[in-house]
mmCIF file of C-alpha atoms in Angstrom:
data_model
loop_
_atom_site.group_PDB
_atom_site.id
_atom_site.type_symbol
_atom_site.label_atom_id
_atom_site.label_comp_id
_atom_site.label_asym_id
_atom_site.label_seq_id
_atom_site.Cartn_x
_atom_site.Cartn_y
_atom_site.Cartn_z
ATOM 1 C CA GLU T 285 11.527 3.993 -15.953
ATOM 2 C CA VAL T 286 8.512 4.659 -13.845
ATOM 3 C CA GLN T 287 9.819 6.066 -10.683
ATOM 4 C CA LEU T 288 8.896 7.767 -7.053
ATOM 5 C CA VAL T 289 11.229 9.094 -4.841
ATOM 6 C CA GLU T 290 10.278 10.304 -1.418
ATOM 7 C CA SER T 291 12.308 12.454 0.691
ATOM 8 C CA GLY T 292 11.835 14.885 3.801
ATOM 9 C CA GLY T 293 11.716 12.268 6.501
ATOM 10 C CA GLY T 294 13.640 12.210 9.716
ATOM 11 C CA LEU T 295 13.741 12.886 13.382
ATOM 12 C CA VAL T 296 11.178 15.186 14.881
ATOM 13 C CA GLN T 297 10.020 16.202 18.358
ATOM 14 C CA SER T 298 6.491 14.997 19.440
ATOM 15 C CA GLY T 299 4.252 18.166 18.716
ATOM 16 C CA GLY T 300 6.654 19.107 15.671
ATOM 17 C CA SER T 301 5.821 19.187 11.976
ATOM 18 C CA LEU T 302 7.490 17.685 8.749
ATOM 19 C CA ARG T 303 6.821 18.012 5.201
ATOM 20 C CA LEU T 304 7.389 14.822 2.976
ATOM 21 C CA SER T 305 8.166 15.305 -0.867
ATOM 22 C CA CYS T 306 7.866 12.795 -3.422
ATOM 23 C CA ALA T 307 9.269 13.188 -6.962
ATOM 24 C CA ALA T 308 7.662 11.135 -9.829
ATOM 25 C CA SER T 309 9.299 10.455 -12.920
ATOM 26 C CA GLY T 310 8.781 8.160 -16.294
ATOM 27 C CA PHE T 311 5.050 8.767 -16.467
ATOM 28 C CA THR T 312 2.811 11.558 -17.160
ATOM 29 C CA PHE T 313 1.986 12.768 -13.795
ATOM 30 C CA ASN T 314 -0.789 15.196 -14.104
ATOM 31 C CA ILE T 315 -3.242 12.323 -15.126
ATOM 32 C CA PHE T 316 -2.411 9.934 -11.965
ATOM 33 C CA GLU T 317 -4.102 9.963 -8.584
ATOM 34 C CA MET T 318 -1.733 9.671 -5.913
ATOM 35 C CA ASN T 319 -1.771 8.552 -2.227
ATOM 36 C CA TRP T 320 0.198 8.344 0.852
ATOM 37 C CA VAL T 321 0.605 5.035 3.049
ATOM 38 C CA ARG T 322 2.655 4.407 6.040
ATOM 39 C CA GLN T 323 4.021 1.512 7.961
ATOM 40 C CA ALA T 324 5.024 1.587 11.380
ATOM 41 C CA PRO T 325 8.013 -0.511 12.603
ATOM 42 C CA GLY T 326 7.014 -4.298 12.260
ATOM 43 C CA LYS T 327 3.516 -3.326 11.452
ATOM 44 C CA GLY T 328 1.187 -3.573 8.624
ATOM 45 C CA LEU T 329 0.123 -0.814 5.918
ATOM 46 C CA GLU T 330 -1.989 1.985 6.587
ATOM 47 C CA TRP T 331 -3.531 4.516 3.851
ATOM 48 C CA LEU T 332 -3.130 7.952 4.987
ATOM 49 C CA SER T 333 -4.231 10.128 1.879
ATOM 50 C CA TYR T 334 -5.366 10.696 -1.353
ATOM 51 C CA ILE T 335 -5.216 13.255 -4.120
ATOM 52 C CA ASP T 336 -6.671 13.278 -7.725
ATOM 53 C CA GLY T 337 -4.880 14.346 -10.780
ATOM 54 C CA SER T 338 -5.732 17.916 -10.594
ATOM 55 C CA GLY T 339 -5.375 18.210 -6.754
ATOM 56 C CA SER T 340 -9.233 19.190 -6.395
ATOM 57 C CA THR T 341 -10.185 16.353 -4.751
ATOM 58 C CA THR T 342 -8.511 14.740 -1.440
ATOM 59 C CA TYR T 343 -9.271 12.467 1.134
ATOM 60 C CA TYR T 344 -7.687 11.400 4.580
ATOM 61 C CA ALA T 345 -7.747 8.634 6.632
ATOM 62 C CA ASP T 346 -9.492 9.498 10.276
ATOM 63 C CA SER T 347 -6.006 8.825 11.920
ATOM 64 C CA VAL T 348 -4.352 11.757 10.638
ATOM 65 C CA LYS T 349 -7.494 13.994 9.618
ATOM 66 C CA GLY T 350 -6.740 17.471 10.495
ATOM 67 C CA ARG T 351 -3.156 17.262 11.383
ATOM 68 C CA VAL T 352 -2.019 16.275 7.756
ATOM 69 C CA THR T 353 -2.816 17.915 4.078
ATOM 70 C CA ILE T 354 -1.948 16.459 0.782
ATOM 71 C CA SER T 355 -0.870 18.464 -2.326
ATOM 72 C CA ARG T 356 0.900 18.278 -5.521
ATOM 73 C CA ASP T 357 2.634 20.310 -7.971
ATOM 74 C CA ASN T 358 2.194 19.138 -11.417
ATOM 75 C CA ALA T 359 4.883 21.447 -12.817
ATOM 76 C CA LYS T 360 7.002 20.123 -10.725
ATOM 77 C CA ASN T 361 5.944 16.430 -10.690
ATOM 78 C CA SER T 362 5.766 16.088 -7.369
ATOM 79 C CA LEU T 363 3.502 15.046 -4.342
ATOM 80 C CA TYR T 364 3.674 16.559 -0.870
ATOM 81 C CA LEU T 365 2.368 15.309 2.725
ATOM 82 C CA GLN T 366 2.670 18.110 5.487
ATOM 83 C CA MET T 367 2.266 16.653 8.555
ATOM 84 C CA ALA T 368 1.558 18.759 12.037
ATOM 85 C CA SER T 369 1.481 17.772 15.545
ATOM 86 C CA LEU T 370 3.374 14.858 15.212
ATOM 87 C CA ARG T 371 2.992 12.006 17.920
ATOM 88 C CA ALA T 372 5.189 8.807 18.715
ATOM 89 C CA GLU T 373 2.473 6.753 16.761
ATOM 90 C CA ASP T 374 3.319 8.470 13.722
ATOM 91 C CA THR T 375 6.810 7.137 13.339
ATOM 92 C CA ALA T 376 6.840 4.723 10.437
ATOM 93 C CA VAL T 377 8.144 4.377 7.131
ATOM 94 C CA TYR T 378 6.014 6.764 4.488
ATOM 95 C CA PHE T 379 5.377 5.589 1.003
ATOM 96 C CA CYS T 380 4.330 7.706 -1.874
ATOM 97 C CA VAL T 381 1.848 5.611 -4.062
ATOM 98 C CA ARG T 382 0.633 5.730 -7.683
ATOM 99 C CA ALA T 383 -3.028 4.696 -7.830
ATOM 100 C CA PRO T 384 -4.822 4.730 -11.140
ATOM 101 C CA GLN T 385 -8.533 3.796 -10.672
ATOM 102 C CA SER T 386 -7.756 3.115 -7.153
ATOM 103 C CA VAL T 387 -5.158 0.255 -7.634
ATOM 104 C CA MET T 388 -1.686 1.000 -6.185
ATOM 105 C CA ASP T 389 0.370 -0.086 -8.628
ATOM 106 C CA VAL T 390 3.887 1.937 -8.254
ATOM 107 C CA TRP T 391 5.416 2.632 -4.951
ATOM 108 C CA GLY T 392 8.309 4.583 -3.739
ATOM 109 C CA LYS T 393 10.981 2.922 -1.538
ATOM 110 C CA GLY T 394 9.725 5.122 1.391
ATOM 111 C CA THR T 395 11.052 7.864 3.747
ATOM 112 C CA THR T 396 11.521 7.233 7.368
ATOM 113 C CA VAL T 397 9.838 9.720 10.048
ATOM 114 C CA ILE T 398 10.824 9.004 13.762
ATOM 115 C CA VAL T 399 8.641 11.091 16.270
ATOM 116 C CA SER T 400 10.679 11.317 19.640
ATOM 117 C CA SER T 401 8.907 11.863 22.849
ATOM 118 C CA ASP V 29 -14.875 1.442 7.658
ATOM 119 C CA ILE V 30 -14.247 -1.754 6.003
ATOM 120 C CA GLN V 31 -11.997 -4.472 7.958
ATOM 121 C CA MET V 32 -9.961 -6.791 6.093
ATOM 122 C CA THR V 33 -9.016 -10.170 8.113
ATOM 123 C CA GLN V 34 -6.268 -12.202 6.428
ATOM 124 C CA SER V 35 -5.475 -15.987 7.720
ATOM 125 C CA PRO V 36 -3.212 -17.381 8.521
ATOM 126 C CA SER V 37 -0.909 -14.750 9.971
ATOM 127 C CA THR V 38 1.950 -17.038 9.419
ATOM 128 C CA LEU V 39 2.421 -19.961 7.039
ATOM 129 C CA SER V 40 5.388 -22.553 7.133
ATOM 130 C CA ALA V 41 5.716 -24.083 3.705
ATOM 131 C CA SER V 42 8.433 -25.618 1.520
ATOM 132 C CA VAL V 43 9.840 -25.025 -2.269
ATOM 133 C CA GLY V 44 7.164 -26.449 -4.388
ATOM 134 C CA ASP V 45 4.327 -26.375 -2.354
ATOM 135 C CA ARG V 46 1.021 -24.747 -3.253
ATOM 136 C CA VAL V 47 0.094 -22.209 -0.600
ATOM 137 C CA THR V 48 -2.990 -20.525 -0.064
ATOM 138 C CA ILE V 49 -3.901 -17.173 1.757
ATOM 139 C CA THR V 50 -7.602 -16.213 2.590
ATOM 140 C CA CYS V 51 -8.792 -12.525 3.138
ATOM 141 C CA ARG V 52 -11.936 -11.681 4.163
ATOM 142 C CA ALA V 53 -13.759 -8.316 4.029
ATOM 143 C CA SER V 54 -16.259 -7.043 6.617
ATOM 144 C CA GLN V 55 -18.853 -5.878 4.003
ATOM 145 C CA THR V 56 -19.342 -6.723 0.391
ATOM 146 C CA ILE V 57 -16.412 -5.322 -1.877
ATOM 147 C CA SER V 58 -17.427 -6.774 -5.246
ATOM 148 C CA SER V 59 -14.267 -7.417 -7.030
ATOM 149 C CA GLN V 60 -12.211 -4.302 -5.653
ATOM 150 C CA LEU V 61 -9.356 -6.324 -4.119
ATOM 151 C CA ALA V 62 -5.577 -6.241 -4.471
ATOM 152 C CA TRP V 63 -2.891 -8.480 -3.331
ATOM 153 C CA TYR V 64 0.798 -7.303 -2.417
ATOM 154 C CA GLN V 65 3.919 -8.748 -1.860
ATOM 155 C CA GLN V 66 6.474 -7.242 0.595
ATOM 156 C CA LYS V 67 10.199 -8.429 1.440
ATOM 157 C CA PRO V 68 11.839 -6.855 4.354
ATOM 158 C CA GLY V 69 12.882 -3.204 3.867
ATOM 159 C CA LYS V 70 11.320 -2.904 0.625
ATOM 160 C CA ALA V 71 8.295 -1.221 -0.659
ATOM 161 C CA PRO V 72 5.030 -3.475 -1.404
ATOM 162 C CA LYS V 73 4.685 -4.723 -4.853
ATOM 163 C CA LEU V 74 1.563 -5.233 -6.678
ATOM 164 C CA LEU V 75 0.638 -8.777 -7.586
ATOM 165 C CA ILE V 76 -3.288 -9.001 -8.302
ATOM 166 C CA TYR V 77 -5.976 -6.365 -9.072
ATOM 167 C CA LYS V 78 -9.716 -6.616 -9.281
ATOM 168 C CA ALA V 79 -9.503 -9.698 -7.216
ATOM 169 C CA SER V 80 -7.924 -11.954 -10.072
ATOM 170 C CA SER V 81 -6.233 -9.840 -12.603
ATOM 171 C CA LEU V 82 -2.608 -10.563 -12.710
ATOM 172 C CA GLU V 83 -0.468 -7.635 -12.846
ATOM 173 C CA SER V 84 2.191 -7.160 -15.772
ATOM 174 C CA GLY V 85 5.389 -8.946 -15.199
ATOM 175 C CA VAL V 86 4.216 -11.275 -12.067
ATOM 176 C CA PRO V 87 4.840 -14.829 -12.752
ATOM 177 C CA SER V 88 1.487 -16.989 -13.534
ATOM 178 C CA ARG V 89 2.215 -19.126 -10.420
ATOM 179 C CA PHE V 90 0.392 -16.434 -8.646
ATOM 180 C CA SER V 91 -3.380 -16.469 -8.932
ATOM 181 C CA GLY V 92 -6.319 -14.782 -7.231
ATOM 182 C CA SER V 93 -10.080 -15.617 -6.878
ATOM 183 C CA GLY V 94 -12.917 -14.443 -5.066
ATOM 184 C CA SER V 95 -15.904 -12.073 -4.942
ATOM 185 C CA GLY V 96 -18.026 -10.225 -2.151
ATOM 186 C CA THR V 97 -16.211 -10.736 0.907
ATOM 187 C CA GLU V 98 -14.125 -13.927 0.559
ATOM 188 C CA PHE V 99 -10.865 -13.786 -1.457
ATOM 189 C CA THR V 100 -8.116 -16.031 -1.931
ATOM 190 C CA LEU V 101 -4.403 -15.519 -3.167
ATOM 191 C CA THR V 102 -2.721 -18.767 -4.166
ATOM 192 C CA VAL V 103 0.894 -19.928 -5.140
ATOM 193 C CA SER V 104 0.584 -22.709 -7.360
ATOM 194 C CA SER V 105 4.411 -23.785 -6.621
ATOM 195 C CA LEU V 106 6.363 -21.852 -3.960
ATOM 196 C CA GLN V 107 9.630 -20.482 -4.998
ATOM 197 C CA PRO V 108 12.764 -19.313 -3.132
ATOM 198 C CA ASP V 109 12.004 -15.922 -4.124
ATOM 199 C CA ASP V 110 8.185 -16.075 -2.708
ATOM 200 C CA PHE V 111 8.933 -16.180 0.941
ATOM 201 C CA ALA V 112 7.645 -12.815 1.935
ATOM 202 C CA THR V 113 4.819 -11.144 3.451
ATOM 203 C CA TYR V 114 1.596 -10.883 1.661
ATOM 204 C CA PHE V 115 -1.242 -8.117 2.122
ATOM 205 C CA CYS V 116 -4.606 -8.028 0.660
ATOM 206 C CA GLN V 117 -6.299 -4.524 0.069
ATOM 207 C CA GLN V 118 -9.828 -3.252 -0.842
ATOM 208 C CA TYR V 119 -10.290 -0.375 -2.572
ATOM 209 C CA SER V 120 -14.166 -0.252 -2.831
ATOM 210 C CA SER V 121 -14.663 2.361 -0.096
ATOM 211 C CA PHE V 122 -11.143 4.381 0.454
ATOM 212 C CA TRP V 123 -8.252 1.918 1.225
ATOM 213 C CA THR V 124 -7.986 -0.816 3.782
ATOM 214 C CA PHE V 125 -5.016 -3.704 3.870
ATOM 215 C CA GLY V 126 -5.274 -6.793 5.604
ATOM 216 C CA GLN V 127 -2.805 -7.520 8.659
ATOM 217 C CA GLY V 128 -0.506 -9.643 6.424
ATOM 218 C CA THR V 129 0.463 -13.200 6.190
ATOM 219 C CA LYS V 130 4.283 -14.069 6.430
ATOM 220 C CA VAL V 131 5.282 -17.000 4.277
ATOM 221 C CA GLU V 132 8.211 -18.594 5.997
ATOM 222 C CA ILE V 133 10.619 -21.582 5.153
ATOM 223 C CA LYS V 134 9.520 -24.839 6.683
#
C-alpha cells in the first residue's frame, strides 16, 4: 500500500524551529517528486515547497522562502521540512504529498504545527 | 503568480442533484488543473487531473472539463458520501489552490 506518514509537528514558540519528517512506503521513493502543503485552521490549501527525485532541484513559496528548507534521504525513503523563525501564521496542518509530473496524487494524513506567541 | 478563483463558496444540494463547481485561473494554464475532495480532518483526495482525467478508483459520476482559464467539476448525481469541500489546483506554474467550495446538505 502506498503510504506517507508525517511526524515532527507540535507546539513551538514564536521564533522557534521545527523539523517535519515524512516516511514513505509502498512505492519507489527516489523516482518521485515530493511536496509539502499546509492548511491553516479553517482555511484553504497552500503549497510550500517542492523537491525532485534526486534532491537536486527545490522550489519554495514566497511565504516561506528563506525560512524553510526541504530535503530528502532516498536511502531512508524520507522527506523533510526544516522550518525556522516560526510565526503564529505558520500554525497549520502540514501535509507531505507525492507529485508525479506535478499532479499531487498521494497525501499523508498531516502533522499539526502550533506556533504560540 | 497564478490566482485560482472558485465559485460558489458554498453550495446547498440534495442527494441525486447534479452539481457544478467553477474554477477560473488568472492566466491561461492549458489543461494543468486538478480537482480534490476534502472531508473534515482528512487529507485531500485527488479526483481529476489534466482538467478531465478521472483518477483511478474515483466514481464516474465525477467529471471535469475546461481548458485555458475556465474549468468545471460536475457531479452527475450527488451521493451522501460526496458532501465535502472541493478544491481546484493549477500546476502549470508551481501550484496554487482555489479557496474551496463546500457542498452541504440542503
